[in-house]
């Protein structure tokens, strides 16, 4: 008997965690696997942020916080949005959650009913489509490719909008492609959405600081869509705080109320010590932490130069985040060392089994022919991983 709800039956496990768990199991068996699966900084949390968390424990911040977060944190987030993005928000418009993941879910749960459509430019982050399904909605995909840097155009967006469209959900900088939308591109997108007041933009900006050109634009900066936009951000990537689980949304007042209502029935306020530590993180000059971005930039160059030499790979040059998303169409529908490669997920499994390198296939990101490599790993591991893959594919029997 299937006791699961239809809602659960519709869902898949998060592929990023599926692949990272596979690597973990292989390592436990003594195999020397290199993991380029999960997108999380490999740095430790900076010392001043840790100190702030210790202080919060000693000062007994051990009770429930307000559902949308401590006021001082929401104020610090408003200051950050003003300082970095020239955006005006009041603390009442901010909802602090257990990671940006929950912030996105809060927004979707506030606006999506059964059968509603949510537009996802593909490739998209693995959880978007699953979250839409969780809410009973239907994802509408916009196809992009490596030739246009995996970015949708305003024209493509307009032709995807219907009376059932509730939201446009995308990340810029993008996980998995590493591209980001420029000011002029976002302006065109904003002009389209402004014509359709029933559409809400969910702008996931969690990789904002990991932008090698330093040119981040938030679509909420365009006044014509400010009232239609939920900005999502958080502490995981920029401050290496993935396990601390602090993310936030900045919304128009009507939507902020929705987020608080959903969160108040689901998880309550986020972890109090991590909230207090986040105040310190956001108030510290980011130059303190920029060494992480510089390190990611060096690794990007390293991987780009090595990956270009791998046979059958068409490599994009990512401008932001810490992912490569090369196209491996060359290997699709071929048999490698006796294994038939139907799609990018089969290819990722091939790399795991034969080269002992863990990656994530593009299928759950909405792309059949690309594979995601996280380069949030040490230089030594990155060099070794590229070497293993190159040698493995050079030697492979292909038919
Ligand atoms: N959005 C994107 C694009 C992500 O890659 C991630 C995962 N790191 C998240 C949101 C969720 O981040 P977190 O829940 O750790 O804040
Ligand atoms: N977002 C990261 C990734 O894309 C962490 C895993 C997850 O939350 O799915 O790998």
CSV table of C-alpha atoms and ligand atoms in Angstrom, one decimal:
chain,number,residue,atom,x,y,z
A,1,UNK,CA,0.0,0.0,0.0
A,2,UNK,CA,1.3,3.4,-0.9
A,3,UNK,CA,0.8,5.6,2.2
A,4,UNK,CA,2.4,8.6,0.7
A,5,UNK,CA,0.5,11.7,-0.3
A,6,UNK,CA,0.2,12.6,-3.9
A,7,UNK,CA,2.1,15.7,-3.1
A,8,UNK,CA,5.1,13.6,-1.9
A,9,UNK,CA,4.8,11.2,-4.8
A,10,UNK,CA,5.3,14.1,-7.2
A,11,UNK,CA,8.6,15.1,-5.6
A,12,UNK,CA,12.2,13.9,-6.3
A,13,UNK,CA,15.0,13.8,-3.8
A,14,UNK,CA,17.4,16.8,-4.1
A,15,UNK,CA,19.9,15.6,-6.7
A,16,UNK,CA,22.7,17.7,-5.2
A,17,UNK,CA,22.4,15.8,-2.0
A,18,UNK,CA,21.8,12.5,-3.8
A,19,UNK,CA,25.2,12.8,-5.5
A,20,UNK,CA,27.0,14.2,-2.5
A,21,UNK,CA,25.7,11.2,-0.4
A,22,UNK,CA,26.9,8.8,-3.1
A,23,UNK,CA,30.4,10.3,-2.8
A,24,UNK,CA,30.2,10.0,1.0
A,25,UNK,CA,29.2,6.3,0.8
A,26,UNK,CA,32.0,5.6,-1.7
A,27,UNK,CA,34.5,7.4,0.6
A,28,UNK,CA,33.3,5.4,3.6
A,29,UNK,CA,34.1,2.2,1.6
A,30,UNK,CA,37.7,3.5,1.2
A,31,UNK,CA,37.5,4.8,-2.3
A,32,UNK,CA,39.5,7.9,-3.1
A,33,UNK,CA,36.7,10.0,-4.6
A,34,UNK,CA,36.9,13.8,-5.2
A,35,UNK,CA,33.6,15.6,-4.6
A,36,UNK,CA,32.7,18.5,-6.9
A,37,UNK,CA,29.0,17.9,-6.1
A,38,UNK,CA,27.7,20.3,-3.4
A,39,UNK,CA,27.8,24.0,-3.9
A,40,UNK,CA,29.2,25.1,-0.6
A,41,UNK,CA,32.2,27.2,0.2
A,42,UNK,CA,35.0,25.0,1.7
A,43,UNK,CA,36.1,27.9,4.0
A,44,UNK,CA,35.6,28.0,7.7
A,45,UNK,CA,33.2,30.6,9.1
A,46,UNK,CA,35.3,33.8,9.7
A,47,UNK,CA,36.4,34.2,13.4
A,48,UNK,CA,34.5,37.4,14.2
A,49,UNK,CA,31.2,35.7,13.1
A,50,UNK,CA,32.0,32.7,15.3
A,51,UNK,CA,32.8,35.0,18.2
A,52,UNK,CA,29.4,36.7,17.8
A,53,UNK,CA,27.7,33.4,18.0
A,54,UNK,CA,29.5,32.4,21.2
A,55,UNK,CA,28.6,35.8,22.7
A,56,UNK,CA,24.9,35.2,21.8
A,57,UNK,CA,25.0,31.9,23.6
A,58,UNK,CA,26.6,33.5,26.7
A,59,UNK,CA,24.1,36.3,26.6
A,60,UNK,CA,21.3,33.7,26.6
A,61,UNK,CA,19.7,34.4,23.3
A,62,UNK,CA,18.1,31.0,23.7
A,63,UNK,CA,14.4,31.8,23.4
A,64,UNK,CA,12.2,32.0,20.4
A,65,UNK,CA,12.9,35.0,18.3
A,66,UNK,CA,10.1,36.9,16.5
A,67,UNK,CA,8.9,34.8,13.6
A,68,UNK,CA,10.5,37.0,10.9
A,69,UNK,CA,13.7,37.4,12.9
A,70,UNK,CA,15.3,39.8,15.5
A,71,UNK,CA,14.7,43.4,14.8
A,72,UNK,CA,18.5,44.2,14.8
A,73,UNK,CA,19.1,41.6,12.1
A,74,UNK,CA,16.2,42.9,10.0
A,75,UNK,CA,17.6,46.4,10.4
A,76,UNK,CA,21.1,45.2,9.4
A,77,UNK,CA,19.6,43.5,6.3
A,78,UNK,CA,17.8,46.8,5.4
A,79,UNK,CA,21.1,48.6,5.7
A,80,UNK,CA,22.8,46.0,3.5
A,81,UNK,CA,20.1,46.3,0.9
A,82,UNK,CA,20.4,50.1,0.9
A,83,UNK,CA,24.2,50.1,0.9
A,84,UNK,CA,24.8,47.4,-1.8
A,85,UNK,CA,21.7,47.6,-3.9
A,86,UNK,CA,20.2,51.0,-3.3
A,87,UNK,CA,17.0,49.4,-2.2
A,88,UNK,CA,14.7,50.8,0.4
A,89,UNK,CA,13.1,48.3,2.8
A,90,UNK,CA,11.6,48.6,6.2
A,91,UNK,CA,12.3,45.8,8.8
A,92,UNK,CA,8.7,44.8,8.5
A,93,UNK,CA,9.3,43.8,4.9
A,94,UNK,CA,12.1,41.4,5.8
A,95,UNK,CA,11.6,37.7,6.8
A,96,UNK,CA,14.6,35.8,8.1
A,97,UNK,CA,14.4,32.1,7.5
A,98,UNK,CA,16.2,28.8,7.8
A,99,UNK,CA,18.2,29.4,4.7
A,100,UNK,CA,17.3,31.0,1.4
A,101,UNK,CA,15.7,27.7,0.6
A,102,UNK,CA,12.9,28.4,3.1
A,103,UNK,CA,12.7,32.0,2.0
A,104,UNK,CA,11.8,30.9,-1.5
A,105,UNK,CA,9.4,28.3,-0.2
A,106,UNK,CA,7.7,31.0,2.0
A,107,UNK,CA,7.1,33.2,-1.1
A,108,UNK,CA,5.9,30.3,-3.3
A,109,UNK,CA,3.5,29.1,-0.6
A,110,UNK,CA,2.2,32.6,-0.2
A,111,UNK,CA,1.2,33.0,-3.9
A,112,UNK,CA,0.9,29.7,-5.7
A,113,UNK,CA,-2.4,27.7,-5.8
A,114,UNK,CA,-3.0,24.4,-7.5
A,115,UNK,CA,-2.5,24.6,-11.2
A,116,UNK,CA,-0.8,28.0,-11.1
A,117,UNK,CA,2.2,28.5,-13.4
A,118,UNK,CA,5.7,29.5,-12.3
A,119,UNK,CA,8.2,30.4,-15.0
A,120,UNK,CA,11.6,28.9,-14.6
A,121,UNK,CA,14.4,29.8,-17.1
A,122,UNK,CA,16.4,26.6,-17.5
A,123,UNK,CA,18.9,25.7,-16.3
A,124,UNK,CA,17.5,26.5,-12.9
A,125,UNK,CA,18.5,25.5,-9.4
A,126,UNK,CA,17.4,21.9,-8.6
A,127,UNK,CA,14.9,22.8,-5.8
A,128,UNK,CA,12.9,25.4,-7.8
A,129,UNK,CA,10.8,22.9,-9.8
A,130,UNK,CA,10.3,20.6,-6.8
A,131,UNK,CA,9.2,23.5,-4.7
A,132,UNK,CA,6.7,24.6,-7.3
A,133,UNK,CA,5.4,21.0,-7.4
A,134,UNK,CA,5.2,20.9,-3.6
A,135,UNK,CA,2.9,23.9,-3.8
A,136,UNK,CA,0.7,22.3,-6.4
A,137,UNK,CA,1.9,24.6,-9.1
A,138,UNK,CA,3.2,23.8,-12.6
A,139,UNK,CA,6.6,25.0,-13.9
A,140,UNK,CA,6.8,26.5,-17.3
A,141,UNK,CA,10.3,26.3,-18.6
A,142,UNK,CA,12.2,28.8,-20.8
A,143,UNK,CA,15.0,27.1,-22.8
A,144,UNK,CA,18.4,28.7,-23.0
A,145,UNK,CA,21.8,27.3,-24.1
A,146,UNK,CA,25.5,27.7,-23.7
A,147,UNK,CA,25.7,29.9,-26.8
A,148,UNK,CA,23.6,32.6,-25.1
A,149,UNK,CA,25.3,32.1,-21.8
A,150,UNK,CA,22.2,30.3,-20.5
A,151,UNK,CA,20.2,33.5,-20.3
A,152,UNK,CA,16.6,34.1,-21.3
A,153,UNK,CA,15.6,37.1,-23.3
A,154,UNK,CA,12.7,39.5,-22.4
A,155,UNK,CA,10.9,38.3,-25.6
A,156,UNK,CA,11.1,34.6,-24.4
A,157,UNK,CA,9.8,35.7,-21.1
A,158,UNK,CA,6.9,37.6,-22.5
A,159,UNK,CA,5.8,34.7,-24.6
A,160,UNK,CA,5.8,32.4,-21.6
A,161,UNK,CA,3.5,34.6,-19.5
A,162,UNK,CA,-0.2,33.5,-19.4
A,163,UNK,CA,-3.2,34.6,-17.2
A,164,UNK,CA,-2.2,31.6,-14.9
A,165,UNK,CA,1.4,32.8,-14.4
A,166,UNK,CA,2.0,33.6,-10.7
A,167,UNK,CA,5.7,34.0,-10.6
A,168,UNK,CA,9.0,34.2,-12.5
A,169,UNK,CA,11.7,32.5,-10.4
A,170,UNK,CA,15.4,32.6,-11.3
A,171,UNK,CA,18.8,33.0,-9.7
A,172,UNK,CA,21.2,35.7,-10.8
A,173,UNK,CA,24.1,34.9,-10.4
A,174,UNK,CA,22.9,31.6,-11.6
A,175,UNK,CA,23.3,28.2,-10.1
A,176,UNK,CA,24.2,26.1,-12.1
A,177,UNK,CA,25.5,28.2,-15.1
A,178,UNK,CA,27.6,30.8,-13.3
A,179,UNK,CA,26.1,33.6,-15.5
A,180,UNK,CA,24.4,36.7,-14.3
A,181,UNK,CA,22.0,39.2,-15.8
A,182,UNK,CA,23.4,42.7,-16.6
A,183,UNK,CA,21.6,45.9,-15.7
A,184,UNK,CA,20.3,46.4,-19.3
A,185,UNK,CA,19.0,42.8,-19.5
A,186,UNK,CA,17.2,43.1,-16.2
A,187,UNK,CA,15.7,46.4,-17.2
A,188,UNK,CA,14.1,44.7,-20.3
A,189,UNK,CA,12.8,41.9,-18.1
A,190,UNK,CA,11.4,44.4,-15.6
A,191,UNK,CA,9.6,46.3,-18.4
A,192,UNK,CA,7.9,43.1,-19.5
A,193,UNK,CA,6.8,42.0,-16.0
A,194,UNK,CA,5.6,45.5,-15.2
A,195,UNK,CA,2.9,45.0,-17.9
A,196,UNK,CA,1.6,41.9,-16.0
A,197,UNK,CA,0.7,42.9,-12.4
A,198,UNK,CA,-0.4,39.4,-11.6
A,199,UNK,CA,3.2,38.1,-11.9
A,200,UNK,CA,5.6,38.2,-9.0
A,201,UNK,CA,9.4,38.1,-9.6
A,202,UNK,CA,11.3,35.9,-7.2
A,203,UNK,CA,14.9,37.0,-7.6
A,204,UNK,CA,17.3,34.7,-5.9
A,205,UNK,CA,20.5,36.7,-5.3
A,206,UNK,CA,22.3,34.3,-2.9
A,207,UNK,CA,25.5,34.5,-5.1
A,208,UNK,CA,25.5,38.3,-5.2
A,209,UNK,CA,28.9,38.7,-3.7
A,210,UNK,CA,30.5,35.9,-5.7
A,211,UNK,CA,30.6,37.9,-8.9
A,212,UNK,CA,34.0,38.3,-10.5
A,213,UNK,CA,33.0,41.5,-12.3
A,214,UNK,CA,31.5,43.0,-9.1
A,215,UNK,CA,28.5,44.3,-11.1
A,216,UNK,CA,25.5,42.9,-9.4
A,217,UNK,CA,22.1,44.3,-10.1
A,218,UNK,CA,18.9,43.4,-8.3
A,219,UNK,CA,15.8,43.6,-10.4
A,220,UNK,CA,14.0,45.2,-7.5
A,221,UNK,CA,16.1,48.3,-8.3
A,222,UNK,CA,13.7,49.0,-11.2
A,223,UNK,CA,10.8,51.0,-9.6
A,224,UNK,CA,8.3,49.6,-12.1
A,225,UNK,CA,8.6,46.1,-10.5
A,226,UNK,CA,9.5,46.9,-6.9
A,227,UNK,CA,6.0,46.1,-5.7
A,228,UNK,CA,6.1,42.8,-7.7
A,229,UNK,CA,9.5,41.6,-6.5
A,230,UNK,CA,10.7,39.3,-3.7
A,231,UNK,CA,14.5,39.5,-3.3
A,232,UNK,CA,16.0,36.4,-1.8
A,233,UNK,CA,19.5,36.4,-0.2
A,234,UNK,CA,21.3,34.8,2.7
A,235,UNK,CA,24.5,34.0,4.6
A,236,UNK,CA,25.3,30.6,3.2
A,237,UNK,CA,27.5,31.5,0.2
A,238,UNK,CA,29.1,34.9,0.9
A,239,UNK,CA,30.0,34.1,4.5
A,240,UNK,CA,30.6,30.4,4.2
A,241,UNK,CA,27.7,29.8,6.7
A,242,UNK,CA,25.8,27.0,4.9
A,243,UNK,CA,25.2,25.0,8.0
A,244,UNK,CA,24.1,28.0,10.1
A,245,UNK,CA,20.9,28.2,8.0
A,246,UNK,CA,20.1,31.9,7.7
A,247,UNK,CA,18.5,33.3,4.6
A,248,UNK,CA,16.0,36.1,4.1
A,249,UNK,CA,13.4,37.6,1.8
A,250,UNK,CA,12.8,41.3,1.2
A,251,UNK,CA,9.3,41.7,-0.2
A,252,UNK,CA,6.6,44.3,-0.8
A,253,UNK,CA,4.5,44.7,2.4
A,254,UNK,CA,1.6,42.5,1.2
A,255,UNK,CA,4.0,39.6,0.5
A,256,UNK,CA,6.1,40.0,3.6
A,257,UNK,CA,2.9,39.3,5.6
A,258,UNK,CA,2.4,36.0,3.7
A,259,UNK,CA,5.9,34.9,4.4
A,260,UNK,CA,5.6,35.5,8.1
A,261,UNK,CA,2.3,33.7,8.2
A,262,UNK,CA,3.6,30.6,6.5
A,263,UNK,CA,6.8,30.6,8.5
A,264,UNK,CA,5.0,31.1,11.8
A,265,UNK,CA,3.0,27.8,11.2
A,266,UNK,CA,6.0,25.9,9.9
A,267,UNK,CA,9.3,26.6,11.6
A,268,UNK,CA,9.0,29.8,13.7
A,269,UNK,CA,12.0,32.2,13.8
A,270,UNK,CA,15.4,30.9,12.6
A,271,UNK,CA,18.1,29.8,15.0
A,272,UNK,CA,18.8,32.7,17.4
A,273,UNK,CA,22.6,32.4,17.7
A,274,UNK,CA,23.0,32.3,14.0
A,275,UNK,CA,20.8,35.3,13.7
A,276,UNK,CA,23.0,37.3,16.1
A,277,UNK,CA,26.1,36.2,14.3
A,278,UNK,CA,24.6,37.3,11.0
A,279,UNK,CA,24.2,40.8,12.4
A,280,UNK,CA,28.0,41.0,12.9
A,281,UNK,CA,28.6,39.4,9.5
A,282,UNK,CA,26.4,42.0,7.7
A,283,UNK,CA,27.8,45.0,9.6
A,284,UNK,CA,31.5,44.1,9.0
A,285,UNK,CA,33.1,45.6,5.9
A,286,UNK,CA,33.0,42.9,3.3
A,287,UNK,CA,36.7,43.5,2.5
A,288,UNK,CA,37.3,41.3,5.5
A,289,UNK,CA,35.8,38.3,3.7
A,290,UNK,CA,36.8,39.1,0.1
A,291,UNK,CA,39.8,36.7,0.3
A,292,UNK,CA,37.2,33.9,-0.3
A,293,UNK,CA,36.0,35.5,-3.6
A,294,UNK,CA,39.6,36.0,-4.7
A,295,UNK,CA,40.3,32.4,-4.0
A,296,UNK,CA,37.2,31.3,-6.0
A,297,UNK,CA,38.4,33.5,-8.9
A,298,UNK,CA,41.8,31.8,-8.9
A,299,UNK,CA,40.1,28.4,-9.0
A,300,UNK,CA,37.9,29.5,-11.8
A,301,UNK,CA,40.9,30.3,-14.0
A,302,UNK,CA,42.6,27.0,-13.0
A,303,UNK,CA,39.6,24.9,-13.8
A,304,UNK,CA,38.8,26.8,-17.0
A,305,UNK,CA,42.2,26.2,-18.4
A,306,UNK,CA,42.2,22.5,-17.5
A,307,UNK,CA,38.6,21.8,-18.5
A,308,UNK,CA,39.1,23.3,-22.0
A,309,UNK,CA,41.6,20.5,-22.6
A,310,UNK,CA,39.1,17.7,-21.8
A,311,UNK,CA,37.9,16.0,-25.0
A,312,UNK,CA,34.3,16.4,-25.9
A,313,UNK,CA,33.6,19.3,-23.4
A,314,UNK,CA,32.3,22.6,-24.5
A,315,UNK,CA,33.1,24.9,-21.6
A,316,UNK,CA,31.4,28.1,-20.6
A,317,UNK,CA,33.4,30.8,-18.8
A,318,UNK,CA,31.4,31.5,-15.6
A,319,UNK,CA,31.3,35.1,-14.5
A,320,UNK,CA,29.9,34.4,-11.0
A,321,UNK,CA,29.0,31.8,-8.4
A,322,UNK,CA,31.3,28.7,-8.2
A,323,UNK,CA,30.1,26.4,-10.9
A,324,UNK,CA,31.1,25.2,-14.3
A,325,UNK,CA,28.3,23.8,-16.5
A,326,UNK,CA,30.1,22.4,-19.5
A,327,UNK,CA,28.1,20.9,-22.4
A,328,UNK,CA,28.9,17.2,-22.9
A,329,UNK,CA,26.5,16.6,-25.9
A,330,UNK,CA,29.4,14.8,-27.6
A,331,UNK,CA,28.9,11.8,-25.3
A,332,UNK,CA,25.1,11.6,-25.4
A,333,UNK,CA,23.7,8.5,-27.0
A,334,UNK,CA,27.2,6.9,-27.1
A,335,UNK,CA,28.5,3.9,-25.3
A,336,UNK,CA,31.5,4.7,-23.0
A,337,UNK,CA,33.4,1.7,-21.7
A,338,UNK,CA,30.3,-0.4,-22.3
A,339,UNK,CA,27.9,2.0,-20.6
A,340,UNK,CA,25.2,3.7,-22.6
A,341,UNK,CA,25.0,7.5,-21.9
A,342,UNK,CA,21.4,8.6,-22.3
A,343,UNK,CA,21.7,12.0,-20.7
A,344,UNK,CA,23.9,14.2,-18.5
A,345,UNK,CA,23.0,12.3,-15.4
A,346,UNK,CA,24.3,9.0,-16.9
A,347,UNK,CA,27.5,10.9,-17.8
A,348,UNK,CA,27.8,12.2,-14.2
A,349,UNK,CA,27.5,8.6,-13.0
A,350,UNK,CA,30.1,7.5,-15.5
A,351,UNK,CA,32.5,10.1,-14.1
A,352,UNK,CA,31.8,9.0,-10.6
A,353,UNK,CA,32.4,5.3,-11.3
A,354,UNK,CA,35.2,5.5,-13.8
A,355,UNK,CA,37.1,8.7,-12.9
A,356,UNK,CA,36.2,8.8,-9.2
A,357,UNK,CA,35.0,12.4,-9.5
A,358,UNK,CA,31.6,13.4,-8.2
A,359,UNK,CA,29.6,16.0,-10.1
A,360,UNK,CA,25.8,16.6,-10.6
A,361,UNK,CA,24.2,15.8,-14.0
A,362,UNK,CA,22.1,18.6,-15.5
A,363,UNK,CA,18.8,16.8,-15.7
A,364,UNK,CA,17.5,18.0,-12.4
A,365,UNK,CA,18.6,21.5,-13.3
A,366,UNK,CA,16.4,21.3,-16.4
A,367,UNK,CA,19.2,20.5,-18.9
A,368,UNK,CA,19.9,17.2,-20.5
A,369,UNK,CA,23.4,17.7,-21.9
A,370,UNK,CA,25.4,19.7,-19.3
A,371,UNK,CA,27.0,18.6,-16.1
A,372,UNK,CA,27.6,20.8,-13.0
A,373,UNK,CA,31.0,21.0,-11.4
A,374,UNK,CA,31.3,22.9,-8.2
A,375,UNK,CA,34.8,24.5,-7.8
A,376,UNK,CA,34.3,25.3,-4.2
A,377,UNK,CA,37.1,22.7,-3.5
A,378,UNK,CA,40.8,22.9,-2.9
A,379,UNK,CA,43.2,23.6,-5.8
A,380,UNK,CA,44.8,20.2,-5.3
A,381,UNK,CA,41.5,18.4,-5.6
A,382,UNK,CA,40.4,20.5,-8.6
A,383,UNK,CA,43.7,19.7,-10.5
A,384,UNK,CA,43.5,16.1,-9.7
A,385,UNK,CA,39.8,15.9,-10.7
A,386,UNK,CA,40.4,17.5,-14.1
A,387,UNK,CA,43.4,15.2,-14.6
A,388,UNK,CA,41.4,12.1,-13.8
A,389,UNK,CA,38.5,13.1,-16.1
A,390,UNK,CA,40.8,13.9,-19.0
A,391,UNK,CA,42.7,10.7,-18.7
A,392,UNK,CA,39.6,8.6,-18.2
A,393,UNK,CA,37.9,10.1,-21.4
A,394,UNK,CA,41.1,9.9,-23.4
A,395,UNK,CA,41.3,6.2,-22.6
A,396,UNK,CA,37.6,5.4,-22.8
A,397,UNK,CA,36.3,3.1,-25.6
A,398,UNK,CA,33.6,5.1,-27.4
A,399,UNK,CA,31.0,3.5,-29.7
B,1,LIG,N1,19.4,29.4,-4.1
B,1,LIG,C1,20.4,28.9,-4.8
B,1,LIG,C2,20.5,29.3,-6.2
B,1,LIG,C3,21.3,28.0,-4.2
B,1,LIG,O1,22.3,27.5,-4.9
B,1,LIG,C4,21.1,27.6,-2.9
B,1,LIG,C5,21.9,26.5,-2.3
B,1,LIG,N2,23.0,26.8,-1.9
B,1,LIG,C6,20.0,28.2,-2.1
B,1,LIG,C7,19.2,29.1,-2.8
B,1,LIG,C8,19.7,27.8,-0.7
B,1,LIG,O2,20.7,28.3,0.1
B,1,LIG,P1,20.5,28.2,1.7
B,1,LIG,O3,19.2,27.6,2.0
B,1,LIG,O4,21.7,27.5,2.2
B,1,LIG,O5,20.5,29.7,2.2
B,2,LIG,N1,22.6,24.9,-3.1
B,2,LIG,C1,23.8,24.0,-3.0
B,2,LIG,C2,23.9,23.3,-4.3
B,2,LIG,O1,23.3,23.7,-5.3
B,2,LIG,C3,23.7,23.1,-1.8
B,2,LIG,C4,22.7,22.0,-1.9
B,2,LIG,C5,21.3,22.3,-2.0
B,2,LIG,O2,20.8,23.1,-1.2
B,2,LIG,O3,20.7,21.8,-2.9
B,2,LIG,O4,24.7,22.4,-4.4
